Amino acid sequence: QLSDQQKMSESPLSWFRGLYLPPALYPLNKTLIKGGKWKGVDSAQEKRRSFLHDFCKKYNSRKKLRTHLIHLVSRIYVEDRHKVLYCEVPKAGCSNWKRVLMVLNGLAASAHNISHDDVHYGKHLRKLDSYDLKGIHTRLNTYTKTIFVRDPMERLVSAFRDKFEHPNSYYHPVFGKAIIKKYRQNANEEALKTGSGVKFKEFIQYLLDSHRPVGMDIHWEQVSKLCHPCLINYDFIGKFETLEEDANYFLQLVGAPAELKFPKFKDRHSSDERTSAEVVRQYLKELSKEERQLTYDFYYLDYLMFNYTSP
């Protein structure tokens, strides 16, 4: 048996290696679930869990663990009171999830009066990478870990609409200018100066370019790289398509106050039509057949892991 001191002096990766590969599938503790109305949600949950587990067992191998532990947990939010770990996937209900975590943590009385800026820039919630190794280790082993995902194409189109079709003081000058400069022939001075008006086809050219003029961004990064679902053993896999049902079941599972329900409101641009399969189809029409195929290939792992149908 190694002493704690010896364990801490080892590289974080070697200490965690045995924990992750392959991740074991533990039964969910359902002692707090009341009433029989959750049967359908529960059965869908069990299918998702075992599907992901089987996928990871089949595709995982020890050789693939190249990521530093701290990076592995850098997107995971911690709620210590109810022992919850939530991996943030942007454009899959993450703003409202962070509101719920703030309420669970006693930082707000209701999810409905927390502003968008407070959620994303308020620094009210801790991330798992802010704890020491022992703190990370304990929480990964004892807290209920959840991830909420979304159809990859819907998530991608939703991110594009949010960041490039509305005024944005970060995405237009940082991403927009670089994208227009590299992928638009004969771009006018105004577009080059402001970075506004990026077309979906140009955005996809940037996404698929191995020599991107600007880096990746969490809003369109693959879930497999944001949350590492084959290395971290998520206890609960929610889907944006069944967001409210899944979220409210999960809240019961972790013993949240009975009056706390997952918020229904759309966080921003509430007058816009939601990004649905039909909306996605309209955007994909702007791409060539090859570009559509390459975009699917880019998110191939996400499609496989979470059992989404290819578009």
Short mmCIF file of C-alpha atoms in Angstrom, two decimals:
data_model
loop_
_atom_site.label_atom_id
_atom_site.label_comp_id
_atom_site.label_asym_id
_atom_site.label_seq_id
_atom_site.Cartn_x
_atom_site.Cartn_y
_atom_site.Cartn_z
CA GLN A 1 0.00 0.00 0.00
CA LEU A 2 1.38 3.39 -0.96
CA SER A 3 1.23 6.15 1.59
CA ASP A 4 -0.82 9.22 0.64
CA GLN A 5 2.43 11.15 0.32
CA GLN A 6 3.82 8.65 -2.18
CA LYS A 7 0.58 8.65 -4.15
CA MET A 8 0.61 12.43 -4.39
CA SER A 9 4.20 12.47 -5.63
CA GLU A 10 3.37 10.16 -8.54
CA SER A 11 2.30 11.71 -11.81
CA PRO A 12 -1.47 12.38 -11.72
CA LEU A 13 -1.94 10.23 -14.80
CA SER A 14 -0.37 7.08 -13.38
CA TRP A 15 -2.45 7.45 -10.22
CA PHE A 16 -5.70 7.66 -12.19
CA ARG A 17 -4.91 5.22 -14.95
CA GLY A 18 -6.33 2.20 -13.19
CA LEU A 19 -9.53 4.04 -12.35
CA TYR A 20 -10.55 4.78 -15.88
CA LEU A 21 -9.76 2.00 -18.27
CA PRO A 22 -12.22 0.53 -18.94
CA PRO A 23 -14.76 2.43 -16.83
CA ALA A 24 -16.96 0.15 -14.76
CA LEU A 25 -20.74 0.49 -14.95
CA TYR A 26 -22.14 0.90 -11.44
CA PRO A 27 -25.89 0.74 -10.76
CA LEU A 28 -27.54 4.09 -10.06
CA ASN A 29 -28.73 4.71 -6.52
CA LYS A 30 -32.48 5.24 -7.00
CA THR A 31 -33.54 5.31 -3.36
CA LEU A 32 -34.73 8.95 -3.59
CA ILE A 33 -36.97 8.41 -6.64
CA LYS A 34 -40.64 8.70 -5.70
CA GLY A 35 -43.66 7.48 -7.67
CA GLY A 36 -43.94 5.37 -10.79
CA LYS A 37 -43.98 8.15 -13.39
CA TRP A 38 -40.24 7.88 -14.06
CA LYS A 39 -40.26 4.36 -15.51
CA GLY A 40 -39.79 5.48 -19.14
CA VAL A 41 -37.02 7.93 -18.28
CA ASP A 42 -35.31 5.34 -16.12
CA SER A 43 -35.42 2.68 -18.81
CA ALA A 44 -34.05 5.14 -21.44
CA GLN A 45 -31.30 6.06 -18.98
CA GLU A 46 -30.24 2.44 -18.44
CA LYS A 47 -30.10 1.89 -22.21
CA ARG A 48 -27.93 4.97 -22.74
CA ARG A 49 -25.58 3.99 -19.93
CA SER A 50 -25.05 0.45 -21.12
CA PHE A 51 -24.78 1.58 -24.76
CA LEU A 52 -21.99 4.05 -23.91
CA HIS A 53 -20.30 1.51 -21.66
CA ASP A 54 -20.28 -1.15 -24.39
CA PHE A 55 -19.07 1.38 -26.95
CA CYS A 56 -16.17 2.45 -24.71
CA LYS A 57 -15.22 -1.14 -23.92
CA LYS A 58 -15.09 -1.89 -27.63
CA TYR A 59 -13.23 1.22 -28.77
CA ASN A 60 -11.10 2.10 -25.78
CA SER A 61 -7.54 1.02 -25.35
CA ARG A 62 -4.87 1.88 -22.82
CA LYS A 63 -2.71 3.41 -25.52
CA LYS A 64 -5.22 6.20 -26.13
CA LEU A 65 -4.95 7.91 -22.75
CA ARG A 66 -2.79 10.87 -23.73
CA THR A 67 -4.59 13.64 -21.90
CA HIS A 68 -3.39 15.15 -18.64
CA LEU A 69 -5.79 14.52 -15.76
CA ILE A 70 -6.34 18.22 -15.07
CA HIS A 71 -7.38 18.72 -18.68
CA LEU A 72 -9.74 15.73 -18.45
CA VAL A 73 -11.78 17.40 -15.71
CA SER A 74 -11.49 21.04 -16.79
CA ARG A 75 -15.11 21.29 -18.06
CA ILE A 76 -16.68 19.68 -15.00
CA TYR A 77 -18.64 21.82 -12.52
CA VAL A 78 -18.89 20.79 -8.88
CA GLU A 79 -21.87 21.07 -6.55
CA ASP A 80 -20.72 19.80 -3.15
CA ARG A 81 -24.01 19.92 -1.19
CA HIS A 82 -25.76 17.30 -3.32
CA LYS A 83 -22.52 15.71 -4.54
CA VAL A 84 -23.01 16.44 -8.23
CA LEU A 85 -20.46 16.70 -11.03
CA TYR A 86 -21.80 18.21 -14.25
CA CYS A 87 -19.75 18.28 -17.46
CA GLU A 88 -20.67 21.36 -19.46
CA VAL A 89 -21.62 20.82 -23.11
CA PRO A 90 -22.43 24.23 -24.63
CA LYS A 91 -25.68 24.41 -26.66
CA ALA A 92 -27.19 21.48 -24.77
CA GLY A 93 -28.97 23.31 -21.96
CA CYS A 94 -25.79 24.31 -20.11
CA SER A 95 -26.92 27.83 -19.05
CA ASN A 96 -29.98 26.49 -17.27
CA TRP A 97 -27.96 23.65 -15.79
CA LYS A 98 -25.56 26.15 -14.26
CA ARG A 99 -28.53 28.09 -12.87
CA VAL A 100 -29.79 24.87 -11.26
CA LEU A 101 -26.35 24.15 -9.77
CA MET A 102 -26.30 27.65 -8.26
CA VAL A 103 -29.69 27.02 -6.62
CA LEU A 104 -28.56 23.59 -5.35
CA ASN A 105 -25.46 25.23 -3.92
CA GLY A 106 -27.51 27.82 -2.01
CA LEU A 107 -26.17 30.69 -4.16
CA ALA A 108 -29.63 31.69 -5.44
CA ALA A 109 -33.20 31.14 -4.33
CA SER A 110 -34.57 30.49 -7.82
CA ALA A 111 -33.17 29.63 -11.24
CA HIS A 112 -35.46 32.17 -12.86
CA ASN A 113 -33.84 35.37 -11.67
CA ILE A 114 -30.22 34.57 -12.53
CA SER A 115 -29.02 36.56 -15.56
CA HIS A 116 -27.08 35.11 -18.49
CA ASP A 117 -23.99 37.14 -17.52
CA ASP A 118 -24.17 35.96 -13.93
CA VAL A 119 -24.31 32.36 -15.11
CA HIS A 120 -21.39 32.56 -17.51
CA TYR A 121 -19.15 35.28 -16.09
CA GLY A 122 -20.02 35.33 -12.39
CA LYS A 123 -17.49 32.68 -11.29
CA HIS A 124 -19.98 31.38 -8.70
CA LEU A 125 -19.39 27.70 -9.39
CA ARG A 126 -16.18 25.77 -8.90
CA LYS A 127 -14.72 23.49 -11.52
CA LEU A 128 -13.18 20.15 -10.68
CA ASP A 129 -9.71 21.17 -11.87
CA SER A 130 -9.58 23.80 -9.09
CA TYR A 131 -9.28 21.08 -6.39
CA ASP A 132 -6.12 19.24 -5.40
CA LEU A 133 -5.54 15.69 -6.61
CA LYS A 134 -7.13 14.12 -3.56
CA GLY A 135 -10.20 16.37 -3.95
CA ILE A 136 -10.54 15.45 -7.62
CA HIS A 137 -10.07 11.76 -6.88
CA THR A 138 -12.63 11.69 -4.05
CA ARG A 139 -15.27 13.55 -6.04
CA LEU A 140 -14.85 11.45 -9.18
CA ASN A 141 -15.28 8.31 -7.09
CA THR A 142 -18.18 9.37 -4.88
CA TYR A 143 -20.26 12.09 -6.61
CA THR A 144 -23.02 11.54 -9.19
CA LYS A 145 -21.51 12.49 -12.55
CA THR A 146 -23.79 13.76 -15.32
CA ILE A 147 -23.46 14.89 -18.90
CA PHE A 148 -26.17 16.33 -21.18
CA VAL A 149 -25.64 15.92 -24.93
CA ARG A 150 -27.39 16.93 -28.17
CA ASP A 151 -27.59 15.78 -31.77
CA PRO A 152 -24.20 16.97 -33.13
CA MET A 153 -25.51 18.78 -36.23
CA GLU A 154 -28.23 20.55 -34.22
CA ARG A 155 -25.67 21.62 -31.65
CA LEU A 156 -23.33 22.89 -34.40
CA VAL A 157 -26.02 24.90 -36.21
CA SER A 158 -27.31 26.26 -32.89
CA ALA A 159 -23.78 27.48 -32.04
CA PHE A 160 -23.35 29.10 -35.46
CA ARG A 161 -26.71 30.91 -35.22
CA ASP A 162 -25.99 32.13 -31.69
CA LYS A 163 -22.45 33.37 -32.27
CA PHE A 164 -22.52 34.62 -35.87
CA GLU A 165 -26.10 35.67 -36.66
CA HIS A 166 -26.43 38.02 -33.70
CA PRO A 167 -24.20 40.94 -32.66
CA ASN A 168 -21.30 39.55 -30.64
CA SER A 169 -18.34 41.52 -29.32
CA TYR A 170 -16.09 38.43 -29.08
CA TYR A 171 -16.95 35.97 -31.85
CA HIS A 172 -17.19 38.51 -34.68
CA PRO A 173 -13.80 40.21 -34.15
CA VAL A 174 -11.94 37.06 -33.06
CA PHE A 175 -13.42 34.30 -35.23
CA GLY A 176 -15.43 36.23 -37.81
CA LYS A 177 -12.56 38.41 -39.08
CA ALA A 178 -10.19 35.44 -39.43
CA ILE A 179 -12.83 33.29 -41.16
CA ILE A 180 -13.83 36.00 -43.67
CA LYS A 181 -10.20 36.85 -44.40
CA LYS A 182 -9.26 33.25 -45.19
CA TYR A 183 -12.38 31.81 -46.84
CA ARG A 184 -14.17 34.70 -48.59
CA GLN A 185 -12.89 35.78 -51.96
CA ASN A 186 -13.06 39.52 -52.63
CA ALA A 187 -14.29 40.29 -49.11
CA ASN A 188 -15.17 43.96 -48.69
CA GLU A 189 -13.42 46.23 -46.25
CA GLU A 190 -16.38 46.43 -43.86
CA ALA A 191 -16.61 42.63 -43.47
CA LEU A 192 -12.84 42.36 -42.94
CA LYS A 193 -12.96 45.11 -40.34
CA THR A 194 -15.94 43.88 -38.28
CA GLY A 195 -15.96 40.13 -38.88
CA SER A 196 -19.76 40.26 -39.09
CA GLY A 197 -21.86 38.31 -41.58
CA VAL A 198 -19.97 34.99 -41.63
CA LYS A 199 -21.82 32.51 -43.83
CA PHE A 200 -22.47 28.95 -42.64
CA LYS A 201 -20.41 27.52 -45.52
CA GLU A 202 -17.44 29.69 -44.52
CA PHE A 203 -17.82 28.59 -40.90
CA ILE A 204 -17.75 24.93 -42.00
CA GLN A 205 -14.64 25.57 -44.12
CA TYR A 206 -12.96 26.90 -40.98
CA LEU A 207 -14.18 23.94 -38.89
CA LEU A 208 -12.81 21.36 -41.33
CA ASP A 209 -9.50 23.15 -41.97
CA SER A 210 -6.56 21.42 -40.28
CA HIS A 211 -4.73 24.79 -40.50
CA ARG A 212 -7.52 26.86 -38.93
CA PRO A 213 -6.71 30.58 -38.73
CA VAL A 214 -8.15 30.56 -35.16
CA GLY A 215 -8.37 27.66 -32.72
CA MET A 216 -11.31 25.52 -31.69
CA ASP A 217 -14.03 26.76 -29.36
CA ILE A 218 -16.05 24.88 -26.73
CA HIS A 219 -19.33 25.70 -28.51
CA TRP A 220 -18.45 23.45 -31.45
CA GLU A 221 -15.77 21.19 -29.94
CA GLN A 222 -16.73 17.50 -29.97
CA VAL A 223 -18.32 16.20 -26.74
CA SER A 224 -15.80 13.35 -26.83
CA LYS A 225 -13.04 15.96 -26.34
CA LEU A 226 -14.91 18.23 -23.90
CA CYS A 227 -16.06 15.57 -21.44
CA HIS A 228 -14.06 12.40 -22.26
CA PRO A 229 -17.00 10.00 -21.75
CA CYS A 230 -14.85 6.89 -22.23
CA LEU A 231 -12.38 7.94 -19.53
CA ILE A 232 -14.75 9.47 -17.00
CA ASN A 233 -17.56 7.17 -16.04
CA TYR A 234 -20.73 9.29 -16.21
CA ASP A 235 -23.55 7.96 -14.05
CA PHE A 236 -26.26 9.84 -15.92
CA ILE A 237 -26.52 10.70 -19.63
CA GLY A 238 -29.17 13.30 -20.38
CA LYS A 239 -30.20 14.37 -23.86
CA PHE A 240 -31.26 17.82 -25.02
CA GLU A 241 -34.08 16.16 -26.96
CA THR A 242 -35.66 15.03 -23.66
CA LEU A 243 -34.06 17.76 -21.54
CA GLU A 244 -36.79 18.60 -19.01
CA GLU A 245 -37.78 15.04 -18.29
CA ASP A 246 -34.19 13.86 -17.93
CA ALA A 247 -33.16 16.87 -15.84
CA ASN A 248 -36.09 16.61 -13.41
CA TYR A 249 -35.49 12.87 -12.99
CA PHE A 250 -31.83 13.58 -12.27
CA LEU A 251 -32.76 16.24 -9.68
CA GLN A 252 -34.85 13.65 -7.83
CA LEU A 253 -32.02 11.17 -8.08
CA VAL A 254 -29.63 13.50 -6.19
CA GLY A 255 -32.19 14.61 -3.58
CA ALA A 256 -32.77 18.17 -4.82
CA PRO A 257 -35.54 20.17 -3.08
CA ALA A 258 -38.96 19.10 -4.40
CA GLU A 259 -39.84 22.62 -5.55
CA LEU A 260 -36.74 22.90 -7.78
CA LYS A 261 -37.66 22.14 -11.38
CA PHE A 262 -35.47 22.52 -14.44
CA PRO A 263 -36.21 25.91 -16.08
CA LYS A 264 -38.10 25.83 -19.37
CA PHE A 265 -37.04 29.22 -20.73
CA LYS A 266 -34.65 29.73 -23.65
CA ASP A 267 -31.62 31.55 -22.36
CA ARG A 268 -31.01 34.06 -25.18
CA HIS A 269 -32.56 35.15 -28.48
CA SER A 270 -35.86 33.84 -27.17
CA SER A 271 -37.76 35.11 -30.22
CA ASP A 272 -35.67 32.95 -32.58
CA GLU A 273 -37.05 29.63 -33.76
CA ARG A 274 -35.33 26.81 -31.89
CA THR A 275 -32.70 24.92 -33.85
CA SER A 276 -34.67 21.84 -34.91
CA ALA A 277 -33.95 19.07 -37.44
CA GLU A 278 -35.83 21.12 -40.06
CA VAL A 279 -33.76 24.25 -39.36
CA VAL A 280 -30.58 22.14 -39.61
CA ARG A 281 -31.69 20.80 -43.01
CA GLN A 282 -31.91 24.37 -44.36
CA TYR A 283 -28.35 25.12 -43.25
CA LEU A 284 -26.92 21.86 -44.58
CA LYS A 285 -28.32 22.72 -48.02
CA GLU A 286 -25.67 25.45 -48.25
CA LEU A 287 -22.92 22.81 -48.15
CA SER A 288 -21.65 20.50 -50.85
CA LYS A 289 -22.21 16.76 -50.41
CA GLU A 290 -18.53 16.37 -49.54
CA GLU A 291 -18.66 19.11 -46.90
CA ARG A 292 -21.72 17.49 -45.31
CA GLN A 293 -19.93 14.14 -45.17
CA LEU A 294 -16.76 15.67 -43.69
CA THR A 295 -18.79 17.54 -41.05
CA TYR A 296 -20.47 14.27 -40.08
CA ASP A 297 -17.04 12.59 -39.94
CA PHE A 298 -15.80 15.40 -37.67
CA TYR A 299 -18.52 14.50 -35.12
CA TYR A 300 -18.46 10.77 -35.86
CA LEU A 301 -17.48 9.74 -32.32
CA ASP A 302 -20.25 11.85 -30.79
CA TYR A 303 -22.79 10.22 -33.10
CA LEU A 304 -21.55 6.76 -32.12
CA MET A 305 -21.13 7.27 -28.38
CA PHE A 306 -24.58 8.69 -27.80
CA ASN A 307 -26.42 6.62 -30.38
CA TYR A 308 -27.57 9.48 -32.58
CA THR A 309 -28.86 8.69 -36.08
CA SER A 310 -26.65 9.98 -38.88
CA PRO A 311 -28.36 12.88 -40.66
#
